[in-house]
mmCIF file of C-alpha atoms in Angstrom:
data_model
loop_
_atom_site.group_PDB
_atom_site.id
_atom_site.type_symbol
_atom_site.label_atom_id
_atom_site.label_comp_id
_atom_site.label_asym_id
_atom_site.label_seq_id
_atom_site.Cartn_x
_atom_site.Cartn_y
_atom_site.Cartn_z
ATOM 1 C CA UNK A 193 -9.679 -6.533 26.702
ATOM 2 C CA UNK A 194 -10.787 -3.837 24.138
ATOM 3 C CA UNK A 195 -12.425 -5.461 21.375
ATOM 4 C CA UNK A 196 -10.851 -3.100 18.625
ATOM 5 C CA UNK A 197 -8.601 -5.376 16.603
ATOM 6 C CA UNK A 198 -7.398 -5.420 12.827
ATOM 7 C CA UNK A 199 -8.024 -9.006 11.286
ATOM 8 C CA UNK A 200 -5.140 -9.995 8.442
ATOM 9 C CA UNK A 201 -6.285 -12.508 6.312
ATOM 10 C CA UNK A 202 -2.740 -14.322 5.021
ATOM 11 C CA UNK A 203 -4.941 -16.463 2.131
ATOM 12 C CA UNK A 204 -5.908 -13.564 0.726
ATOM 13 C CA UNK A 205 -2.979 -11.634 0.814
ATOM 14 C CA UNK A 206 -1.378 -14.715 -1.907
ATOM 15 C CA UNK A 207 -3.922 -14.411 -3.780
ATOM 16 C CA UNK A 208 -3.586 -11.146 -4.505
ATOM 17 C CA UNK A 209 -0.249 -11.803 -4.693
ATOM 18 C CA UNK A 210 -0.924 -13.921 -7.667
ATOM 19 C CA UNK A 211 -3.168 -11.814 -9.320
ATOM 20 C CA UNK A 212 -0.269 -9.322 -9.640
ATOM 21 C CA UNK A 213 1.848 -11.896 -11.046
ATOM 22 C CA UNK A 214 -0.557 -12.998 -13.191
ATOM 23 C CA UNK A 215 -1.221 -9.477 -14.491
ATOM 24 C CA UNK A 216 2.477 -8.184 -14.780
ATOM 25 C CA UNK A 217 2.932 -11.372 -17.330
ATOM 26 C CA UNK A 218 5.780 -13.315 -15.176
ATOM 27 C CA UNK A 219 7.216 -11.526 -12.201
ATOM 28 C CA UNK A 220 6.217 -9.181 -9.362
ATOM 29 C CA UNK A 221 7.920 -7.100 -6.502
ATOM 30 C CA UNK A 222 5.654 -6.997 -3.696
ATOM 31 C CA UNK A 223 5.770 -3.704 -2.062
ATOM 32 C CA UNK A 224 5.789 -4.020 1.879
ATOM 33 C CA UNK A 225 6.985 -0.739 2.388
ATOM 34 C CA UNK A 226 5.744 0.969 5.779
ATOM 35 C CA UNK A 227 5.341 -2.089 7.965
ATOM 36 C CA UNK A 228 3.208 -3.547 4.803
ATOM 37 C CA UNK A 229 0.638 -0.387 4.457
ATOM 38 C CA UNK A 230 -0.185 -1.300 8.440
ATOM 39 C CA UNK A 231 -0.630 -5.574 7.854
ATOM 40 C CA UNK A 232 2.807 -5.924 9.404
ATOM 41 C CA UNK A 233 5.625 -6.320 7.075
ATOM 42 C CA UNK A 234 7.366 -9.482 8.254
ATOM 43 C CA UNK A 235 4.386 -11.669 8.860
ATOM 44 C CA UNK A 236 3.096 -10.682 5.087
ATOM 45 C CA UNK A 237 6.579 -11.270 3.952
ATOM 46 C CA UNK A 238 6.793 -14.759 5.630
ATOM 47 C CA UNK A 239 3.436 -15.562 4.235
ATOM 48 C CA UNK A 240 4.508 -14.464 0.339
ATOM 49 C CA UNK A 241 7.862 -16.382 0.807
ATOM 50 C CA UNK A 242 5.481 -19.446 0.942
ATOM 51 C CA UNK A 243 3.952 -18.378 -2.154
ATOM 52 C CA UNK A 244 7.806 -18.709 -4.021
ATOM 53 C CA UNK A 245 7.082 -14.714 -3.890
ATOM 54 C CA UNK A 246 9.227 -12.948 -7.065
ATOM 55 C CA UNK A 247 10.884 -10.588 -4.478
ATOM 56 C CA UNK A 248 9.613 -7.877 -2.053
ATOM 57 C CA UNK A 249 10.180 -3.870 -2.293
ATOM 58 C CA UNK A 250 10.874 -1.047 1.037
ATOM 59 C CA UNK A 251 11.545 2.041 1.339
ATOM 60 C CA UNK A 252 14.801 1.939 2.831
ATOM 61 C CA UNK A 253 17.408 -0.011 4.308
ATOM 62 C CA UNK A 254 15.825 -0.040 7.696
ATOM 63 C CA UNK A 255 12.572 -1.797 6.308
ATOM 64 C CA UNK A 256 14.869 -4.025 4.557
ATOM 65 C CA UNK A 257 17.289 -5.203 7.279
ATOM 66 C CA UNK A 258 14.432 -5.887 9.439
ATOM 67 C CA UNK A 259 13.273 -8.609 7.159
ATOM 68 C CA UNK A 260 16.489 -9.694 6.465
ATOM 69 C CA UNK A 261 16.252 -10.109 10.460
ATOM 70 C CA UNK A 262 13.344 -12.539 10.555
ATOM 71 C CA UNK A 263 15.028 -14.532 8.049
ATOM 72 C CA UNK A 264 13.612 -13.113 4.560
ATOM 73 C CA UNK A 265 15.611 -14.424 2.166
ATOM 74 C CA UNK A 266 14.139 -13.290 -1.280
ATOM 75 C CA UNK A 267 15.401 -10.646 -3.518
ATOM 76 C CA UNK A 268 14.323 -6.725 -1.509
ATOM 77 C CA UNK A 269 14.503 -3.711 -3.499
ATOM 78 C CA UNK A 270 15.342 -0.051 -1.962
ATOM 79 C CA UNK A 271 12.642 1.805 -3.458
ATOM 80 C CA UNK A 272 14.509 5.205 -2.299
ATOM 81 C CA UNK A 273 18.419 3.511 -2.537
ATOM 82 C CA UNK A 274 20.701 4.729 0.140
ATOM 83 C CA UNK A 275 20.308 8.171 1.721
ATOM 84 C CA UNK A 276 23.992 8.238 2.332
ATOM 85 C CA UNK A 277 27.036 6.717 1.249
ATOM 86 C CA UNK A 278 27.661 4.498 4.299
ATOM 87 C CA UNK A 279 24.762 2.051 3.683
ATOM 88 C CA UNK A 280 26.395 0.995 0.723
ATOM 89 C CA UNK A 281 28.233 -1.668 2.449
ATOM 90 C CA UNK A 282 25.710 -3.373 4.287
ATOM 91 C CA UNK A 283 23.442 -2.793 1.272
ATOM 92 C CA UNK A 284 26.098 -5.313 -0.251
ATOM 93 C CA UNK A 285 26.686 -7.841 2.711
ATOM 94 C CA UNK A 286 22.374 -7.925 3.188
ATOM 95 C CA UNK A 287 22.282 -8.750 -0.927
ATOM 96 C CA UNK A 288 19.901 -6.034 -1.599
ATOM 97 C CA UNK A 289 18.828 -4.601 -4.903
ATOM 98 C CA UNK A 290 18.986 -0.815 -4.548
ATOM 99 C CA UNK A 291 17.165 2.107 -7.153
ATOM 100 C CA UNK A 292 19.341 4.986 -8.035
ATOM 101 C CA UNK A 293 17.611 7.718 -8.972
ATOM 102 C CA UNK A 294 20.123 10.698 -8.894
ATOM 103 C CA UNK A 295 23.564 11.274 -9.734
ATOM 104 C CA UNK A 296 25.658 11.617 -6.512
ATOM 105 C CA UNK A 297 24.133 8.389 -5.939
ATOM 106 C CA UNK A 298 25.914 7.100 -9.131
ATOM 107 C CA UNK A 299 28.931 8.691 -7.676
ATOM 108 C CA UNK A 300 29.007 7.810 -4.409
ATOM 109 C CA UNK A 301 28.597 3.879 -5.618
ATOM 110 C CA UNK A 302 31.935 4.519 -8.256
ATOM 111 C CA UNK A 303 33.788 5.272 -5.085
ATOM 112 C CA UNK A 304 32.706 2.212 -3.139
ATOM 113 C CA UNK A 305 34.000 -0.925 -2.706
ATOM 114 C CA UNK A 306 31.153 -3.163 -2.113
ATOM 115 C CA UNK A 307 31.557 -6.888 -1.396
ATOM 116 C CA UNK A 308 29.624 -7.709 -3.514
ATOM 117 C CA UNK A 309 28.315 -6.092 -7.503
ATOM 118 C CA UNK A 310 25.254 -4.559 -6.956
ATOM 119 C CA UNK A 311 21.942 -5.105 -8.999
ATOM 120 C CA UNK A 312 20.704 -1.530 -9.342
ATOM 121 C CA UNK A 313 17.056 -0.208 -10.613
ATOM 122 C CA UNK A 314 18.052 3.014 -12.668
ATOM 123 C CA UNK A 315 15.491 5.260 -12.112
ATOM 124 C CA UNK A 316 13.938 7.677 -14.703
ATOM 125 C CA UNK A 317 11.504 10.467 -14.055
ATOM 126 C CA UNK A 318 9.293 10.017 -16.967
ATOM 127 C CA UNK A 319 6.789 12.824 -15.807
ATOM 128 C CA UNK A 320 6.012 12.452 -12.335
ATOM 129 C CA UNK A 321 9.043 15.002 -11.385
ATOM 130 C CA UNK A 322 9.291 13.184 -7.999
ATOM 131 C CA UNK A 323 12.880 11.436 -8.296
ATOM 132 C CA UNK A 324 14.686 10.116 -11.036
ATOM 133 C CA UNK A 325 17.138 10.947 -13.972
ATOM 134 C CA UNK A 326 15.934 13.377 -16.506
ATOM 135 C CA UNK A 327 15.412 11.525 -20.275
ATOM 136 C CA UNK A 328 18.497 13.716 -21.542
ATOM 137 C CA UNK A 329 20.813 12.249 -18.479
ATOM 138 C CA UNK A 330 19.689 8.869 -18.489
ATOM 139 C CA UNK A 331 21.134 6.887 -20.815
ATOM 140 C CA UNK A 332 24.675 8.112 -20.190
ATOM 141 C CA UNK A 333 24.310 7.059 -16.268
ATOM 142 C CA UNK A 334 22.959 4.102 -17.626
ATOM 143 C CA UNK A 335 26.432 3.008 -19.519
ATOM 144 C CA UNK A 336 28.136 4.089 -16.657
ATOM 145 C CA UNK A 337 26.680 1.909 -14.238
ATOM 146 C CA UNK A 338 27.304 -1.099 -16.742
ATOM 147 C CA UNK A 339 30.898 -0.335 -17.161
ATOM 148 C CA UNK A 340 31.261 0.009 -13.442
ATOM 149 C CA UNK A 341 32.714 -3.138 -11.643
ATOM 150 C CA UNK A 342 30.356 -2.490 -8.544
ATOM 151 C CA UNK A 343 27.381 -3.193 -10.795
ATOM 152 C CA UNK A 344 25.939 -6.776 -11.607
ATOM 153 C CA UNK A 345 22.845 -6.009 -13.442
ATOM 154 C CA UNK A 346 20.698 -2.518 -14.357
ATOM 155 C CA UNK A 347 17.186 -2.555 -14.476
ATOM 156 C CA UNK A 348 15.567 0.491 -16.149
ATOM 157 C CA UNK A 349 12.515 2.103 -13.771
ATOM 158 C CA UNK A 350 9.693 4.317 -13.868
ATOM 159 C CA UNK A 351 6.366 5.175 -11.662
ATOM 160 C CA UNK A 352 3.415 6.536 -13.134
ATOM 161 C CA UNK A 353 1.595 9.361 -11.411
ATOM 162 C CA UNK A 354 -1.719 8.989 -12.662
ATOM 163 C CA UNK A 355 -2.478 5.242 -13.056
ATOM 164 C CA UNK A 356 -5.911 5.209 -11.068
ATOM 165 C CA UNK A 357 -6.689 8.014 -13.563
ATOM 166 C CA UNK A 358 -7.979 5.508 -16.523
ATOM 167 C CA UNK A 359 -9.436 8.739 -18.467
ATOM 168 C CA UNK A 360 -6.006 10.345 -17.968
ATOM 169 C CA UNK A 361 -3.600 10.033 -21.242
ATOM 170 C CA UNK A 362 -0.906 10.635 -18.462
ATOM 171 C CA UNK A 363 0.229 7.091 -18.131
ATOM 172 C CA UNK A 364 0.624 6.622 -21.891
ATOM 173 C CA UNK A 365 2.646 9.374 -22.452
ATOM 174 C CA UNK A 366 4.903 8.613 -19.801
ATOM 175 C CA UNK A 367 5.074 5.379 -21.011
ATOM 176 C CA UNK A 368 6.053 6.664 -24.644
ATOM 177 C CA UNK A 369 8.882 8.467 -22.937
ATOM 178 C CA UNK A 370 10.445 5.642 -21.023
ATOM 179 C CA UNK A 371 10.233 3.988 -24.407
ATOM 180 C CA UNK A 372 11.939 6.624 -26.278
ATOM 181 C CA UNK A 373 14.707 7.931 -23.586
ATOM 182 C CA UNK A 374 15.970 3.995 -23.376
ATOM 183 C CA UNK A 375 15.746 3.207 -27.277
ATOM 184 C CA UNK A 376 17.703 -0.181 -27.602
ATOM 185 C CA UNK A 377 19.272 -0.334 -24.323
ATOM 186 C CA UNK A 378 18.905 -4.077 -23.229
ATOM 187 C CA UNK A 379 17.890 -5.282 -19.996
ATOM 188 C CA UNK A 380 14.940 -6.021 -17.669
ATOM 189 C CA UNK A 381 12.353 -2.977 -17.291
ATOM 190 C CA UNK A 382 9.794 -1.930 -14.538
ATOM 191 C CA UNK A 383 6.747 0.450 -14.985
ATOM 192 C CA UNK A 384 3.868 -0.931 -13.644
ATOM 193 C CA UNK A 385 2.463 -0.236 -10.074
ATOM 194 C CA UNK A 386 -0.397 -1.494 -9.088
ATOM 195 C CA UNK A 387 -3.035 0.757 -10.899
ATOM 196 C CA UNK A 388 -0.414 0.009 -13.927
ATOM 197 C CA UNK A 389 -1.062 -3.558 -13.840
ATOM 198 C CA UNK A 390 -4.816 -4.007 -13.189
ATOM 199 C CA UNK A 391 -5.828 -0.821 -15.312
ATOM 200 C CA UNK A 392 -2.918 -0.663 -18.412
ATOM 201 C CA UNK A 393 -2.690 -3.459 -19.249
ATOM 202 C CA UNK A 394 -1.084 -2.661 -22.524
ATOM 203 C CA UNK A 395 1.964 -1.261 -21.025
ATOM 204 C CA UNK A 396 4.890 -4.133 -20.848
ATOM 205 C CA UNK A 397 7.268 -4.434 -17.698
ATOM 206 C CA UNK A 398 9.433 -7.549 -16.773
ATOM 207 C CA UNK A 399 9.388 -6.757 -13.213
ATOM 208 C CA UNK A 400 5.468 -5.564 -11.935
ATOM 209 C CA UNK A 401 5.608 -3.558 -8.542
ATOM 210 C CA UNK A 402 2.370 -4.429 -6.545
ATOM 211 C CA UNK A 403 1.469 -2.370 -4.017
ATOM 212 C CA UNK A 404 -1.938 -1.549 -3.035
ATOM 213 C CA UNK A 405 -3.635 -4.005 -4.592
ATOM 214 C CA UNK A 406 -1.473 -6.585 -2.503
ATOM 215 C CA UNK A 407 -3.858 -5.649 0.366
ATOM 216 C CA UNK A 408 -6.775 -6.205 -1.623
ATOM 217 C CA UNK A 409 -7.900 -2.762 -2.331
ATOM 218 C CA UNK A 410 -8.769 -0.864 -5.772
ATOM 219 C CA UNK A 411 -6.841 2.334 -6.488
ATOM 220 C CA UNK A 412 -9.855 3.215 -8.753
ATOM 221 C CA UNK A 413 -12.641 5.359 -7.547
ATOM 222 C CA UNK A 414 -15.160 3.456 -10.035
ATOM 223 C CA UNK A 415 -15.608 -0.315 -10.253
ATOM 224 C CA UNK A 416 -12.791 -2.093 -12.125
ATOM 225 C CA UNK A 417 -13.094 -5.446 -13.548
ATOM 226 C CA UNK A 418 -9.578 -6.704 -12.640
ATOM 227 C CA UNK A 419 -9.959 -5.017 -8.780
ATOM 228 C CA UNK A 420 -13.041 -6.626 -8.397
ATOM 229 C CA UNK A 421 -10.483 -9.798 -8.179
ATOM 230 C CA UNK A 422 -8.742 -8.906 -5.291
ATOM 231 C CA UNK A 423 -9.758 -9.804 -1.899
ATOM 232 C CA UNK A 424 -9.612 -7.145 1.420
ATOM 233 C CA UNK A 425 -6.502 -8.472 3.375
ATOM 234 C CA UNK A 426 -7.666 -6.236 6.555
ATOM 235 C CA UNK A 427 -10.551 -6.039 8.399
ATOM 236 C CA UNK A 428 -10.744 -3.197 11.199
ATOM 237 C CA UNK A 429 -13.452 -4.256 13.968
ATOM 238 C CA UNK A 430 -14.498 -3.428 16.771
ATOM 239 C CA UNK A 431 -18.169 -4.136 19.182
ATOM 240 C CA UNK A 432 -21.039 -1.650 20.116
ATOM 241 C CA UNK A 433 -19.741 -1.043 23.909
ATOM 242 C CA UNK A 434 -22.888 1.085 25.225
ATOM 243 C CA UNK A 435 -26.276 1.948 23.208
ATOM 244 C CA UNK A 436 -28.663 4.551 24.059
ATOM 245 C CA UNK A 437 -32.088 5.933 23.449
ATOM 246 C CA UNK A 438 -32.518 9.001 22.347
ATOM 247 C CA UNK A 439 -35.707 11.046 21.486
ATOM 248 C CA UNK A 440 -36.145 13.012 18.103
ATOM 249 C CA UNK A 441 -33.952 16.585 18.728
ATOM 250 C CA UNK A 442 -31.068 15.332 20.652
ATOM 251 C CA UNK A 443 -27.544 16.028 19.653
ATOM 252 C CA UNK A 444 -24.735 13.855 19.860
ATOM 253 C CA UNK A 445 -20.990 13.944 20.682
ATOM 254 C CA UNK A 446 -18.443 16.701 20.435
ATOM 255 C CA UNK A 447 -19.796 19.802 18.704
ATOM 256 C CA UNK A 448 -23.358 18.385 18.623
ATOM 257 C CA UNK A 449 -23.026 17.928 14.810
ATOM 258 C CA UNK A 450 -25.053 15.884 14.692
ATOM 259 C CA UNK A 451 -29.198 15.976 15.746
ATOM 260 C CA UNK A 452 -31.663 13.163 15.881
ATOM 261 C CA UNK A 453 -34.591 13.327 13.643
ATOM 262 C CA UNK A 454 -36.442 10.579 15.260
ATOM 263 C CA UNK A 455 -36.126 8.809 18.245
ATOM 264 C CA UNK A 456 -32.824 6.739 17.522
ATOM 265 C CA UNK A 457 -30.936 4.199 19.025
ATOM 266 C CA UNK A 458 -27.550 5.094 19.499
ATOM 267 C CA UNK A 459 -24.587 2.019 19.365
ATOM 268 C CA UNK A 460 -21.220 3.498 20.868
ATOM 269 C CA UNK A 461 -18.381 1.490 19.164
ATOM 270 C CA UNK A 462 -14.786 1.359 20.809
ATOM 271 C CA UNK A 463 -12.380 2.418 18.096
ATOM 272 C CA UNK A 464 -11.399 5.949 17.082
ATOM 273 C CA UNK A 465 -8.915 7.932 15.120
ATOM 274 C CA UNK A 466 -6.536 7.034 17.459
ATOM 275 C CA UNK A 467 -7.266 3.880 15.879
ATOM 276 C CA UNK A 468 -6.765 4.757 12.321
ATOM 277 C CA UNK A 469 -10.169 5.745 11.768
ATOM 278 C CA UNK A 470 -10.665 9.197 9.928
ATOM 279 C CA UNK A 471 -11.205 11.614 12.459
ATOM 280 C CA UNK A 472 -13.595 13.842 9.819
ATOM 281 C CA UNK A 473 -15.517 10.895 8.824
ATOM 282 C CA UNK A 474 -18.887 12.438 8.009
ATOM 283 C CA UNK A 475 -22.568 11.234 9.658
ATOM 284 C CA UNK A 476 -23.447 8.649 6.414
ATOM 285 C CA UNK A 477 -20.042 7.173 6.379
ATOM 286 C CA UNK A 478 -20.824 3.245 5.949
ATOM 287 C CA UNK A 479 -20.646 0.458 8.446
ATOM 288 C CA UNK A 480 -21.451 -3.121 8.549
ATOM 289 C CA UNK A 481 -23.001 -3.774 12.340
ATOM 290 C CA UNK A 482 -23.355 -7.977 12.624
ATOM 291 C CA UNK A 483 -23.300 -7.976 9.011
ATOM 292 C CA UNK A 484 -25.578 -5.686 8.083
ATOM 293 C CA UNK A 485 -25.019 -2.399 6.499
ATOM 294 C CA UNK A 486 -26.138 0.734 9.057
ATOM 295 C CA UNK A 487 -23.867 4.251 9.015
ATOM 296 C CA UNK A 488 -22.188 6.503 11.464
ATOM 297 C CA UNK A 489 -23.440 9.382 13.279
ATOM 298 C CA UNK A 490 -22.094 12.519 14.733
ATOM 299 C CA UNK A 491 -18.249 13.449 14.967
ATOM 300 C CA UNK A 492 -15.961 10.210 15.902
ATOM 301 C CA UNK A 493 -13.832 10.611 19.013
ATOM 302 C CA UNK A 494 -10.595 9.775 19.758
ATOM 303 C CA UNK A 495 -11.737 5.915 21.425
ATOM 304 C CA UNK A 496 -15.166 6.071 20.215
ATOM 305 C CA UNK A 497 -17.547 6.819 17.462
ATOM 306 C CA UNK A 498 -21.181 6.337 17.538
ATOM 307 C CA UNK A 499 -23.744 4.477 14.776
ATOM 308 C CA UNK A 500 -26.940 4.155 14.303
ATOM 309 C CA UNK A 501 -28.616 0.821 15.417
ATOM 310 C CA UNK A 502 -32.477 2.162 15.056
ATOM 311 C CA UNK A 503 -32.935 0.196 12.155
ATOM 312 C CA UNK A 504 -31.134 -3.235 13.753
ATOM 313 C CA UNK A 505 -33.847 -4.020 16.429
ATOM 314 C CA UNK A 506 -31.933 -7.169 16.682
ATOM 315 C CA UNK A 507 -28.111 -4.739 17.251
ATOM 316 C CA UNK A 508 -27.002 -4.174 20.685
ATOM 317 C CA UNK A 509 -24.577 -4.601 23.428
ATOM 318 C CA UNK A 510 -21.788 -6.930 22.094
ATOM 319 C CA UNK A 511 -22.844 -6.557 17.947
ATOM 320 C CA UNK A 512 -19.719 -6.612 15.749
ATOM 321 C CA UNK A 513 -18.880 -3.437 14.004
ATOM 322 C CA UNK A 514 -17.109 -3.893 10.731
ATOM 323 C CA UNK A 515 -15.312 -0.539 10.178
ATOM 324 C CA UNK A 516 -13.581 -1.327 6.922
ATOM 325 C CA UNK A 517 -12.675 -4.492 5.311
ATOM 326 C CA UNK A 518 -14.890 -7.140 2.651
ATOM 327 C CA UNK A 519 -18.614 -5.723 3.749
ATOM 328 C CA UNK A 520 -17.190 -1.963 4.066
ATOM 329 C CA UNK A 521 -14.282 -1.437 1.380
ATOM 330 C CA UNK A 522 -12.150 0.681 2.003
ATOM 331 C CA UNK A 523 -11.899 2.546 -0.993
ATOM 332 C CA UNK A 524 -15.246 3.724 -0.084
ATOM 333 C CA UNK A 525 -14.540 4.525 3.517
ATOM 334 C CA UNK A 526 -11.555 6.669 1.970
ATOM 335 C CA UNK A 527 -14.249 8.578 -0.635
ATOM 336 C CA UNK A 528 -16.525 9.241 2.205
ATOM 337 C CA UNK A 529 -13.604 10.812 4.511
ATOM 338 C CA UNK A 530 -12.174 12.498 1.819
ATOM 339 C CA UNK A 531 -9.231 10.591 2.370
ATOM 340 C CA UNK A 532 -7.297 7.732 0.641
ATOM 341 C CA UNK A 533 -7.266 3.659 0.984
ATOM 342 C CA UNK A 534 -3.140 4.156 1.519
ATOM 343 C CA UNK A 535 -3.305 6.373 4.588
ATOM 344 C CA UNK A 536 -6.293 4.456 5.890
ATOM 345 C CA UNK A 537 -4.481 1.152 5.612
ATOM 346 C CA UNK A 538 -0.623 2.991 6.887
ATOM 347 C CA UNK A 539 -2.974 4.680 9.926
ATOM 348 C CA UNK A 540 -3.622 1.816 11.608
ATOM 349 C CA UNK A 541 -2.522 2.260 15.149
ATOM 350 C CA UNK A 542 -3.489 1.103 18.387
ATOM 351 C CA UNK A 543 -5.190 -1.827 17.407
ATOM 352 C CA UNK A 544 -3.637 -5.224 17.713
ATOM 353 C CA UNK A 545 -3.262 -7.127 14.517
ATOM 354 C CA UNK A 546 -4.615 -10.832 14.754
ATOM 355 C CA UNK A 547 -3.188 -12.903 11.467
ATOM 356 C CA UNK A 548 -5.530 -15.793 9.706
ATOM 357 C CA UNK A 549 -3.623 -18.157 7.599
#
């Protein structure tokens, strides 16, 4: 079998968890949007049901009903609502909270009949001008959806767009406006996502939406105090499948890229970007080879990318190759690709995922 494989470590995942919960002062949607950023959404969710988990968050109904499928029970937010009015009904009979973020959405629900009143997240675009109600609209939706019978509960939303930006005044100001626009409107509120919780800490929410930092990764660029808490969830790894000798001059894979500057030895690892791993990773991009720290060399292939083992006399056939995970974060695999920890952790691909509880 090809060695390539994606370790999930289940302990850590709840105690991340709990860091979240800890941080957001009480409760805590865990996001497990996009098939858990590539851990596998139900196994995560069955693990954080354990945990008494606070409630989980998707994307869209899909996401949803296939936890409700494998026997999810706890509370699952629509991040995105419903994309038409149809879903409204089984958004009711699956007990789902839903977000409503733009008006049709608030008429479409007047003119449904649900089962059952619906707790909605009212949505208000504070400054990221993604989705949500503009301050001047929202509190107006807001008494409507009270005074509607279809409506059980309304909790007031917003996401921050620059969170992991802690030199950024961004995140104050919209927090200032989500303050202002809802005044003395009751109710439960939600702004924090995960760089929100671990780096603002001075921003209140009832409800905390952890995302990222579920999986054990830090959404800052720099060291953090509270990120240095969480644990890696994945671990990408793979073995060194072929190693060769090559004198000083000699250039290797596609492109020749990359040229020896003394005689090296050369470990060929079985995982590529059809893997997940970044395709323009650059020769210097960090690896851990049985533990020890060596780096990648020339341009990775689609099955295969190549590392340098001169300096690991003891490295060879068989060696373990950590490509991201507690020895290789991958925050800084991301920095080094020019990429991000998110697509990194959503690109995972072809290989399998093996779960340790």
């Amino acid at each position: 079998m090809r060695p390539a494989r994606a370790l999930i470590d289940l302990q850590s995942l709840r105690h991340n968890y709990r860091i979240a919960r800890e941080l957001a002062g009480g409760r805590s949607l865990a996001v497990v949007k996009a098939d858990a950023y590539g851990h596998g959404a139900v196994r995560c969710a069955q693990a954080l049901e354990a945990e008494a988990v606070d409630g989980f968050a998707v994307a869209c109904l899909e996401e949803a009903l296939a936890l409700r499928g494998a026997g999810i029970r706890s509370p699952i937010l629509l991040l995105e609502g419903f994309f038409e009015a149809d879903e409204l009904p089984v958004i009711a009979a699956h007990d789902l909270w839903c977000v409503i973020h733009a008006d049709w959405q608030i008429e479409a629900l007047a003119q449904a009949s649900p089962e059952r009143p619906l707790r909605i997240w009212l949505k208000l675009d504070s400054g990221m001008h993604r989705v949500g109600l503009a301050p001047q609209d929202y509190r107006a939706a807001w008494q409507r959806l009270n005074a509607l019978p279809q409506v059980a509960s309304v909790v007031a939303m917003t996401h921050f767009a620059r969170a992991d930006e802690l030199d950024s005044t961004r995140t104050t100001e919209q927090a200032d406006a989500f303050a202002a626009t809802l005044g003395d409107l009751p109710g439960e509120r939600s702004l924090s996502n995960s760089p929100g919780l671990l780096g603002w800490p001075a921003i209140g929410s009832d409800w905390g939406r952890s995302g990222l930092m579920l999986y054990g990764a830090s959404p800052f660029p720099d060291a953090h105090p509270q990120a240095a808490r969480l644990r890696p969830v994945m671990t990408a790894e793979s073995k060194i499948i072929s190693v060769r000798e090559l004198a000083a001059g000699e250039p290797i894979g596609y492109g020749g890229g990359f040229v020896t500057e003394r005689p090296t030895r050369v470990g060929v690892v079985a995982f590529g970007y059809a893997d997940g791993y970044p395709h323009f990773a650059p020769t210097g991009t960090p690896v851990a080879i049985d533990g020890q720290r060596s780096r990648l060399i020339g341009r990775v292939s689609m099955d295969m990318l190549t590392v340098d083992l001169t300096d690991l006399p003891k490295a060879g056939l068989g060696s373990r190759v950590e490509l991201w995970g507690a020895q290789v974060p991958v925050t800084g695999l991301a920095s080094h690709a020019n990429g991000s920890a998110y697509s990194l952790l959503c690109g995972l691909k072809r290989a399998p995922r093996v779960y340790l509880d």
